[in-house]
Tab-separated table of C-alpha atoms and ligand atoms in Angstrom:
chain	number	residue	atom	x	y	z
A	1	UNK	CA	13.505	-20.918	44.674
A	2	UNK	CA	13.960	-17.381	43.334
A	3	UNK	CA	17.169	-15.753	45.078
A	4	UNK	CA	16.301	-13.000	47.485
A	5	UNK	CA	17.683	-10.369	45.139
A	6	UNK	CA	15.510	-11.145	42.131
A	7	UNK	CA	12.703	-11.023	44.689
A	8	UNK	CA	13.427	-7.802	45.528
A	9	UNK	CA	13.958	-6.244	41.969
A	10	UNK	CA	10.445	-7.879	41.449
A	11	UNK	CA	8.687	-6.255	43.956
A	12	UNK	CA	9.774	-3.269	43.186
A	13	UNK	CA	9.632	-3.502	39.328
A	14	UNK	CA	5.596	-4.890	39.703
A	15	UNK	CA	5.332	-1.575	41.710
A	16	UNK	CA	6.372	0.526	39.141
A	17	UNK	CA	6.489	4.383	40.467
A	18	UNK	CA	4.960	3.862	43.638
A	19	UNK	CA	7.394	3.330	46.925
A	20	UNK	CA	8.012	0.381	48.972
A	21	UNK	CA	8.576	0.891	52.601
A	22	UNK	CA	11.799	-0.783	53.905
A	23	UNK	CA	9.557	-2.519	56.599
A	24	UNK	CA	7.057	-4.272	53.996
A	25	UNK	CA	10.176	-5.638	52.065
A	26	UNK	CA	12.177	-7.066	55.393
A	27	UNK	CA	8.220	-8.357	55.949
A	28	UNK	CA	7.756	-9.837	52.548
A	29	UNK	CA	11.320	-11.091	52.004
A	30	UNK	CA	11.734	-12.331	55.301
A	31	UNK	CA	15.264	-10.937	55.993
A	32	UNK	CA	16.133	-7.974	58.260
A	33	UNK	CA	15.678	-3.908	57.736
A	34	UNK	CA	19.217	-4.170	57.428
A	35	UNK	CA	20.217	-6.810	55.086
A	36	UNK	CA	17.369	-4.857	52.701
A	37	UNK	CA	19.369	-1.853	52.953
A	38	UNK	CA	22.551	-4.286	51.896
A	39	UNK	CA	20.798	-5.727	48.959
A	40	UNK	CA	19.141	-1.605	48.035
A	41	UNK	CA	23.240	-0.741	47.665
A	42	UNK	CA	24.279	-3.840	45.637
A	43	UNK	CA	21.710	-3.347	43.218
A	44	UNK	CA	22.876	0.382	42.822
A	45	UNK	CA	26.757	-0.919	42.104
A	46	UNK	CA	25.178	-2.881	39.363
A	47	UNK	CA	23.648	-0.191	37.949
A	48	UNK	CA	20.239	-0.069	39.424
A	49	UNK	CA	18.845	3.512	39.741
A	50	UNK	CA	16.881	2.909	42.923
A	51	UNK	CA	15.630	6.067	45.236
A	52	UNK	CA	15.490	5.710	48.824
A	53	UNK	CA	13.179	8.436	50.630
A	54	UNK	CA	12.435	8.471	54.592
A	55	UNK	CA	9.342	7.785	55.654
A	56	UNK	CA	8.357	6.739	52.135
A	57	UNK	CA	10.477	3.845	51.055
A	58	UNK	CA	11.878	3.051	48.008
A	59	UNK	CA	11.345	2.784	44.550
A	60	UNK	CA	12.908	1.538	41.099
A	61	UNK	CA	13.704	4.625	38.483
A	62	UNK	CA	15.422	2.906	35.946
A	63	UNK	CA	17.446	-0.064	35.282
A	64	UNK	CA	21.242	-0.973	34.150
A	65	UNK	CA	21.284	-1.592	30.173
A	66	UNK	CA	22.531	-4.429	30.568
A	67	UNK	CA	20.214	-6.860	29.501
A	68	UNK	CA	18.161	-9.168	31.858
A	69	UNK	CA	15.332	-11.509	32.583
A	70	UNK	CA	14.431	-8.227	35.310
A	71	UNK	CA	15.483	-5.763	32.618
A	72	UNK	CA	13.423	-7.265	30.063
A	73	UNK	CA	10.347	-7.521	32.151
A	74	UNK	CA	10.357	-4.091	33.790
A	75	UNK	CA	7.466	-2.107	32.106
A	76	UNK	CA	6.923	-4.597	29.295
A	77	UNK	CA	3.369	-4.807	28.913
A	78	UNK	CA	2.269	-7.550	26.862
A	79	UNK	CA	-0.123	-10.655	27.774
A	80	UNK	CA	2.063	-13.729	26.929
A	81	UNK	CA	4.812	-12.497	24.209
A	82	UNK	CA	8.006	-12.360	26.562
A	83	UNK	CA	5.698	-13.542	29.534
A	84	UNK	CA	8.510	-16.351	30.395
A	85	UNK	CA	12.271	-15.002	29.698
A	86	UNK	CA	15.035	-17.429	29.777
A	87	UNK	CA	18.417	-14.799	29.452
A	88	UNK	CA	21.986	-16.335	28.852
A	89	UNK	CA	25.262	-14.846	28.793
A	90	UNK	CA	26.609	-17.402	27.018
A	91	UNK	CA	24.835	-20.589	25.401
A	92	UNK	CA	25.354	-22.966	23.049
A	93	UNK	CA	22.203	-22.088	20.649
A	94	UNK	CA	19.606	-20.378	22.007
A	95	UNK	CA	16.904	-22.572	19.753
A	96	UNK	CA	18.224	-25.492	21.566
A	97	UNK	CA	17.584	-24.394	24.271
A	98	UNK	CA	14.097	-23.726	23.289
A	99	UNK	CA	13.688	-27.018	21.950
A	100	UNK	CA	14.035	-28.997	24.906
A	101	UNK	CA	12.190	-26.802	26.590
A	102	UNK	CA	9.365	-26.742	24.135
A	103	UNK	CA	9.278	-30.441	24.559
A	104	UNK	CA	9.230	-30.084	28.400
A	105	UNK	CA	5.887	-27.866	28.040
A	106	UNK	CA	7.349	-24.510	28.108
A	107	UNK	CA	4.616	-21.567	27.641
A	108	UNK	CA	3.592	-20.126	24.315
A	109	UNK	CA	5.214	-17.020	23.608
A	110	UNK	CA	8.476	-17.933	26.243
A	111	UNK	CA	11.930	-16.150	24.997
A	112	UNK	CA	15.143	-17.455	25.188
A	113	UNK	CA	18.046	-14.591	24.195
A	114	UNK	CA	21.318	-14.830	25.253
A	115	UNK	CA	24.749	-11.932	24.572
A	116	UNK	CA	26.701	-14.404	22.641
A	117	UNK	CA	26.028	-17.755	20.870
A	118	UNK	CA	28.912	-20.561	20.218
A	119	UNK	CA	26.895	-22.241	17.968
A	120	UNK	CA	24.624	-19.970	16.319
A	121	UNK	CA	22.244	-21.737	13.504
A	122	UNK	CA	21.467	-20.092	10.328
A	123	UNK	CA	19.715	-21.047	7.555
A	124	UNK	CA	20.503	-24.318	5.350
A	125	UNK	CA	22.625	-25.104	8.101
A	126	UNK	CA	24.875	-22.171	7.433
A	127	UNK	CA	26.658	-20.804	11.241
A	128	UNK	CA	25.317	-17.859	12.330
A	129	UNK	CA	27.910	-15.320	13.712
A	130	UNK	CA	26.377	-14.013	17.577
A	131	UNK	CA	29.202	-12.193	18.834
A	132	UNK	CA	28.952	-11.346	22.708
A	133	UNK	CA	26.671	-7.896	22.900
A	134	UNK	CA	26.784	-6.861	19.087
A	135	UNK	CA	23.095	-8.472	18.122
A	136	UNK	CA	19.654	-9.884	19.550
A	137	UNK	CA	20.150	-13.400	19.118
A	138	UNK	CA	16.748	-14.850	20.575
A	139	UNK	CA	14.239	-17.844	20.372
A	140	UNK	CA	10.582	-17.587	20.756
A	141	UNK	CA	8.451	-20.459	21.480
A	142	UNK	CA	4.833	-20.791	19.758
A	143	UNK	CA	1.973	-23.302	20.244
A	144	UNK	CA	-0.287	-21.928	17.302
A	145	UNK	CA	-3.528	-23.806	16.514
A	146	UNK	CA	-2.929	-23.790	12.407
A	147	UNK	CA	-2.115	-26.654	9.900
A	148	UNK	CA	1.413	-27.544	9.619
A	149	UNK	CA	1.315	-26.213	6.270
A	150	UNK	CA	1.004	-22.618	7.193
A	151	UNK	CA	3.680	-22.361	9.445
A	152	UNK	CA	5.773	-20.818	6.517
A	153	UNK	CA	3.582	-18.014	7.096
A	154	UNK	CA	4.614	-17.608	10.791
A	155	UNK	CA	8.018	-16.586	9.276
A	156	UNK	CA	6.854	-14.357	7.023
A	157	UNK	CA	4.978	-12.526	9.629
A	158	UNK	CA	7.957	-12.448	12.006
A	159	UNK	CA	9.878	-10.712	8.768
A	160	UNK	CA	7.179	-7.933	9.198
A	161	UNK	CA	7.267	-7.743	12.873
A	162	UNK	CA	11.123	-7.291	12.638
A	163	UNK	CA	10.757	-4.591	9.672
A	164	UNK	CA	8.628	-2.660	11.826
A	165	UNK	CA	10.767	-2.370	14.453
A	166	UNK	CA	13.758	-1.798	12.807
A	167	UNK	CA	11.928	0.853	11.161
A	168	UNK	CA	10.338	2.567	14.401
A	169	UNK	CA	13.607	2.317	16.164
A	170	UNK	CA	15.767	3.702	13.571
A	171	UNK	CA	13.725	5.942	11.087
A	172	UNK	CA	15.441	3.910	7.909
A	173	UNK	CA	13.065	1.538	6.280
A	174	UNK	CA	14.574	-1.752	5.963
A	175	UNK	CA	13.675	-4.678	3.260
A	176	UNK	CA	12.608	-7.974	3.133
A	177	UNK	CA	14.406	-10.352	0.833
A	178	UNK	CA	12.111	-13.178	0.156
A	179	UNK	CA	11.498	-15.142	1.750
A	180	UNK	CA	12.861	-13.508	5.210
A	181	UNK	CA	15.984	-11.880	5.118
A	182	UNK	CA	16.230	-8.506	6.425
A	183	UNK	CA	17.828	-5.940	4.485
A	184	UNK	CA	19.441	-2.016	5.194
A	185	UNK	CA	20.708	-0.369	1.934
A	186	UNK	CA	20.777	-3.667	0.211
A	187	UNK	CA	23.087	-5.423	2.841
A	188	UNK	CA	21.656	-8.326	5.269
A	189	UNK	CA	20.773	-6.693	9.065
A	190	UNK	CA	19.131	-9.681	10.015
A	191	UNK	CA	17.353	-13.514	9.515
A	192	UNK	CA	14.655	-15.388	10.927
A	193	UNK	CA	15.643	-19.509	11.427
A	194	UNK	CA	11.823	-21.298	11.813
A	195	UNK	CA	12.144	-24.745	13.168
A	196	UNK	CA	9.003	-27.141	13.747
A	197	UNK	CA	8.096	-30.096	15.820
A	198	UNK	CA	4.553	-31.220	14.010
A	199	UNK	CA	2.490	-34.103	13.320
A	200	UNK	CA	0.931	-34.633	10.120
A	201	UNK	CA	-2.263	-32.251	10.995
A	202	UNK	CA	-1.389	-30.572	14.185
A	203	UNK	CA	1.930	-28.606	15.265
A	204	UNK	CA	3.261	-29.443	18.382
A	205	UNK	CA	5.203	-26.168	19.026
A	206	UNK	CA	7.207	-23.950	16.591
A	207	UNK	CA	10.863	-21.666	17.138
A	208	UNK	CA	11.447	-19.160	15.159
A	209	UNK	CA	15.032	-18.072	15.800
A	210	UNK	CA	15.605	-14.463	15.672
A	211	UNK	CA	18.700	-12.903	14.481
A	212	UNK	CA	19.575	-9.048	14.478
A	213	UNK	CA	23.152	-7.693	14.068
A	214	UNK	CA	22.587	-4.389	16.184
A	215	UNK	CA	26.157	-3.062	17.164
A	216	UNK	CA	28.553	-4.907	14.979
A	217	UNK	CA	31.093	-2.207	13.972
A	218	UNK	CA	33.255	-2.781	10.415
A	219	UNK	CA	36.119	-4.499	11.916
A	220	UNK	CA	34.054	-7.037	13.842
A	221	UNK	CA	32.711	-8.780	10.666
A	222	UNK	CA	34.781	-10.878	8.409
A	223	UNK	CA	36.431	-9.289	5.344
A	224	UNK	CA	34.709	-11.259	2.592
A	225	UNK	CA	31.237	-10.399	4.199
A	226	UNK	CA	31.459	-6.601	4.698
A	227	UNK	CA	29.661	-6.454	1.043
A	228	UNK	CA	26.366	-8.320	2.359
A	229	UNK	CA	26.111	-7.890	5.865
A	230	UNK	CA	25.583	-5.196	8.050
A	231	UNK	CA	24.498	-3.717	11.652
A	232	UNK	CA	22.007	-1.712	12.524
A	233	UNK	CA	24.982	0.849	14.045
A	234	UNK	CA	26.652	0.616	10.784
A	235	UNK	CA	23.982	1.744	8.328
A	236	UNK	CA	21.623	3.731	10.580
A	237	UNK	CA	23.967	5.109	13.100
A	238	UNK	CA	21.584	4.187	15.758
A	239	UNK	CA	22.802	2.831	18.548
A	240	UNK	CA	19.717	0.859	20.330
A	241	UNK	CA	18.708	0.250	24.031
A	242	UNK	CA	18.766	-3.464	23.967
A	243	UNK	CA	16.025	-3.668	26.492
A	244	UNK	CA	13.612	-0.892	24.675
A	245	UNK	CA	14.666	-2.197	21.324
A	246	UNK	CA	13.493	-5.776	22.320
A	247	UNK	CA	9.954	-4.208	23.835
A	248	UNK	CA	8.721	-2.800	21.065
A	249	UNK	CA	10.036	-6.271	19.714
A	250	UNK	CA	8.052	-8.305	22.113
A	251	UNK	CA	4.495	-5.817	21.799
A	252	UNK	CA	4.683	-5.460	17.836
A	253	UNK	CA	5.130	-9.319	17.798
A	254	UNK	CA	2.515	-9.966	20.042
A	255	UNK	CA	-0.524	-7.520	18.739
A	256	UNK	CA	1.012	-8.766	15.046
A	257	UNK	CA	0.343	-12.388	15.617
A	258	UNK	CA	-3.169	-11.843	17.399
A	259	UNK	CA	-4.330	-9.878	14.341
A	260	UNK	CA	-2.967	-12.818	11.934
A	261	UNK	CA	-4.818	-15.645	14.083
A	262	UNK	CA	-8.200	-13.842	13.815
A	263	UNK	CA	-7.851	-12.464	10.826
A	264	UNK	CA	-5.789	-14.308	8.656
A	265	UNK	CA	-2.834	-13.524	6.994
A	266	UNK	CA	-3.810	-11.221	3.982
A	267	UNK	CA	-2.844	-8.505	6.083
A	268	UNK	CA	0.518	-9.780	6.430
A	269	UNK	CA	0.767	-10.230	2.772
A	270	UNK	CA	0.125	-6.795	2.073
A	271	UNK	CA	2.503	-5.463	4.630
A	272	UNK	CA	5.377	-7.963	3.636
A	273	UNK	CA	5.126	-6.726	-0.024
A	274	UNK	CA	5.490	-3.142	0.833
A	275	UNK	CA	9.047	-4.150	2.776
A	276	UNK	CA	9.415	-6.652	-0.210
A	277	UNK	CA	12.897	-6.067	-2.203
A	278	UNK	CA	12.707	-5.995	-5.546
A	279	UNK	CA	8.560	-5.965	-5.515
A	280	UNK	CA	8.031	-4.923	-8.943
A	281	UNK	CA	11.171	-5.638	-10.312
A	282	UNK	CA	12.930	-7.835	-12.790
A	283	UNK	CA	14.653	-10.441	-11.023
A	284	UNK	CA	16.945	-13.263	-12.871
A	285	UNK	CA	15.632	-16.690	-11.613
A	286	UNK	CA	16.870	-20.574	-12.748
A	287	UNK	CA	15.345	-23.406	-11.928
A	288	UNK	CA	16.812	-26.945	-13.094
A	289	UNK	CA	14.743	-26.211	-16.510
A	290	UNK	CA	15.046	-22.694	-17.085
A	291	UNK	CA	16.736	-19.498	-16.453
A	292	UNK	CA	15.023	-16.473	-17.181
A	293	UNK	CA	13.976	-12.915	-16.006
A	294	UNK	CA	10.926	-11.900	-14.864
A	295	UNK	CA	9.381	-9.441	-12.486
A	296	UNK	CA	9.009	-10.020	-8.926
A	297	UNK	CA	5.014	-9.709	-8.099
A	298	UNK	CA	5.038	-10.631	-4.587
A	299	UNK	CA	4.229	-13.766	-2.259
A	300	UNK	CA	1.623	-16.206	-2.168
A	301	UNK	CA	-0.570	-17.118	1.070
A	302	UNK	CA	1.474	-20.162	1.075
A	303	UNK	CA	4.743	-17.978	1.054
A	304	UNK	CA	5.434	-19.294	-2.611
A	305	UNK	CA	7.453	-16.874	-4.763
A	306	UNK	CA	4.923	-14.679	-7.479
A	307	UNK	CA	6.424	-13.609	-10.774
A	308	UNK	CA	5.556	-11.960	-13.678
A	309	UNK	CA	6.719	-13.523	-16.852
A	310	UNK	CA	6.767	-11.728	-20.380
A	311	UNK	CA	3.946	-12.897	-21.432
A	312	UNK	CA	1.694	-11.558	-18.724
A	313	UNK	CA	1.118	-15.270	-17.241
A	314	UNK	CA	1.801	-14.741	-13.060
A	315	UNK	CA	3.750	-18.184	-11.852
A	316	UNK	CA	4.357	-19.633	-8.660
A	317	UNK	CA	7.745	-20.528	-7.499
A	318	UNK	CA	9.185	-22.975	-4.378
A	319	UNK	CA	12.323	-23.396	-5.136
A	320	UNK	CA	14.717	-21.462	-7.301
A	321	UNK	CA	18.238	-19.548	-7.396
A	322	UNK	CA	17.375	-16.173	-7.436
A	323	UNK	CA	20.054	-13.683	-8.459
A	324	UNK	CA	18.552	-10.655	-6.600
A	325	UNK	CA	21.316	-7.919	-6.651
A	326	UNK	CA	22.074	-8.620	-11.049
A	327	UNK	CA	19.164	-8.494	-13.353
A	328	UNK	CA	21.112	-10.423	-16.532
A	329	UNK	CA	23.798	-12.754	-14.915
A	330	UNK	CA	22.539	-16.074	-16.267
B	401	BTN	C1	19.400	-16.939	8.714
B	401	BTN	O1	20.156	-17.799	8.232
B	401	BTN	O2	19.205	-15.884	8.127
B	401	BTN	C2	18.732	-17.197	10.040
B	401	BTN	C3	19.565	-16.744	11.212
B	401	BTN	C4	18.921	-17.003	12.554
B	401	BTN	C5	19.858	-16.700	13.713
B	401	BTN	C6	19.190	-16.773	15.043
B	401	BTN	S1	20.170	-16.079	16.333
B	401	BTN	C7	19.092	-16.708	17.545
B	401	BTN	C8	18.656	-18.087	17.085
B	401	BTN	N1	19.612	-19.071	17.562
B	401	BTN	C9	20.315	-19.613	16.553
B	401	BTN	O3	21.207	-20.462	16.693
B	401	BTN	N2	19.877	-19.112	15.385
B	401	BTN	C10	18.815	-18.159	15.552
């Protein structure tokens, strides 16, 4: 049972700019004139801006920064992306989290963010720094109805969804290292962890794991990474609305992934290679064979690497050590 509170900042987030009279919320909530009045001043100590006229009622203008499952929802105006918020202060890992609740039949497109993350997962099972308030570290859950084998192309698409944000929000356009690393001024501003519960033709539900370092400041990250990783703060100078930031998130996500399902994901292609680093440029690669240079021709619809080799000849890559940032160092 939702707390009185939260069924209060719901009725009068769903009504937006219009005013509530003080009778129809003691009516709705059940609880006196008086004890609304109680809950009208709480909410303002928190932060709340909530006006109160006579005769009229009273009616949400904004809400605290702070981020919320209220917060979040107020004004968000998507159909199922963000639909279902599950906020944390503090969690473990937010993509276990999803996980169990994937299994337990949670809603496509539900979001689990929390302010800081013990246990954050990265990559190759490399940590993932959250610290409390200085990123977006969030989970979303999908149920898409594609082959297991394309689900490398949901993280591809997330890549663009998070380039396009970054780049609305802050006016810098950011890169994509392949295959989804996100990249300001040649330093990593965010990752994308895709996890996958599938059997061998259907996919039972995927989480994609969203990392963004928003307001880390110089002295918050450790010495020997300052040369590879950064915050949005730090190389834009943008400091973001959490809740606004995560909106745009949410929408550009949502009308992203709806275009990719009917359409199919050439469109994505396109739009990853014009974020792609080093699209069109030599790149050293080794593979267990080889080590060579070559030019960097973009993706393939299965997410493979595409290069360019001397001879003209275009070949696909998996798996290789790319050295991205020196064109001659093997
Ligand atoms: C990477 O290695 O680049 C991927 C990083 C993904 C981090 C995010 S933060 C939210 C979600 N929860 C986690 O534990 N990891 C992902």
């Amino acid at each position: 049972m939702e707390s009185t509170r939260n069924q209060l900042i719901n009725l009068l987030a769903k009504s937006q700019d219009k005013y509530i009279s003080g009778q129809s919320l003691s009516e709705e909530l059940k609880i006196s004139r008086s004890a609304v009045w109680k809950h009208m001043n709480e909410l303002k100590k928190d932060g709340y801006i909530i006006e109160g006229l006579p005769r009229k009622g009273y009616r949400i203008i904004d809400f605290p920064d702070k981020m919320s499952e209220n917060t979040l929802k107020w004004g968000l105006d998507t159909k199922w992306m963000g639909q279902e918020i599950i906020h944390k202060n503090l969690t473990s890992s937010t993509q276990t989290i999803a996980h169990e609740l994937a299994r337990d039949n949670a809603k496509h497109g539900t979001v689990i963010i929390a302010d800081e993350q013990i246990k954050g997962k990265g990559r190759m099972n490399r940590d993932w720094l959250s610290a409390k308030n200085k990123g977006v570290w969030m989970s979303v859950i999908l149920k898409p109805s594609i082959p297991p084998h394309l689900a490398p192309q949901l993280t591809l698409l997330t890549a663009t969804v998070l380039a396009d944000v970054i780049y609305k929000s802050t006016n810098i356009k950011p890169q994509i290292k392949w295959p989804n690393d996100l990249l300001i001024n040649g330093k990593k501003v965010a990752g994308i962890l895709t996890e996958m519960q599938a059997e061998q033709d259907q996919i039972q539900y995927v989480v994609i794991g969203i990392g963004i370092n928003t307001l880390y400041e110089l002295h918050d990250l450790p010495k020997d990474l300052r040369n590879k990783m950064t915050s949005i703060k730090l190389s834009t100078d943008t400091v973001l609305d959490s809740n606004k930031f995560l909106q745009a998130l949410f929408t550009i996500f949502e009308s992203t992934y709806s275009e990719y399902i009917d359409k199919g994901f050439s469109e994505i292609k396109l739009k990853w290679e014009s974020y792609g680093f080093k699209v069109g440029k030599p790149i050293s690669i080794k593979t267990l064979k080889r080590s060579w240079t070559a030019i960097f021709h973009g993706i393939a619809t299965d997410g493979a690497l595409l290069v360019k080799n001397s001879d003209g000849t275009i070949e696909k890559l998996y798996s290789a050590e790319i050295n991205w940032f020196e064109e001659r160092s093997y």
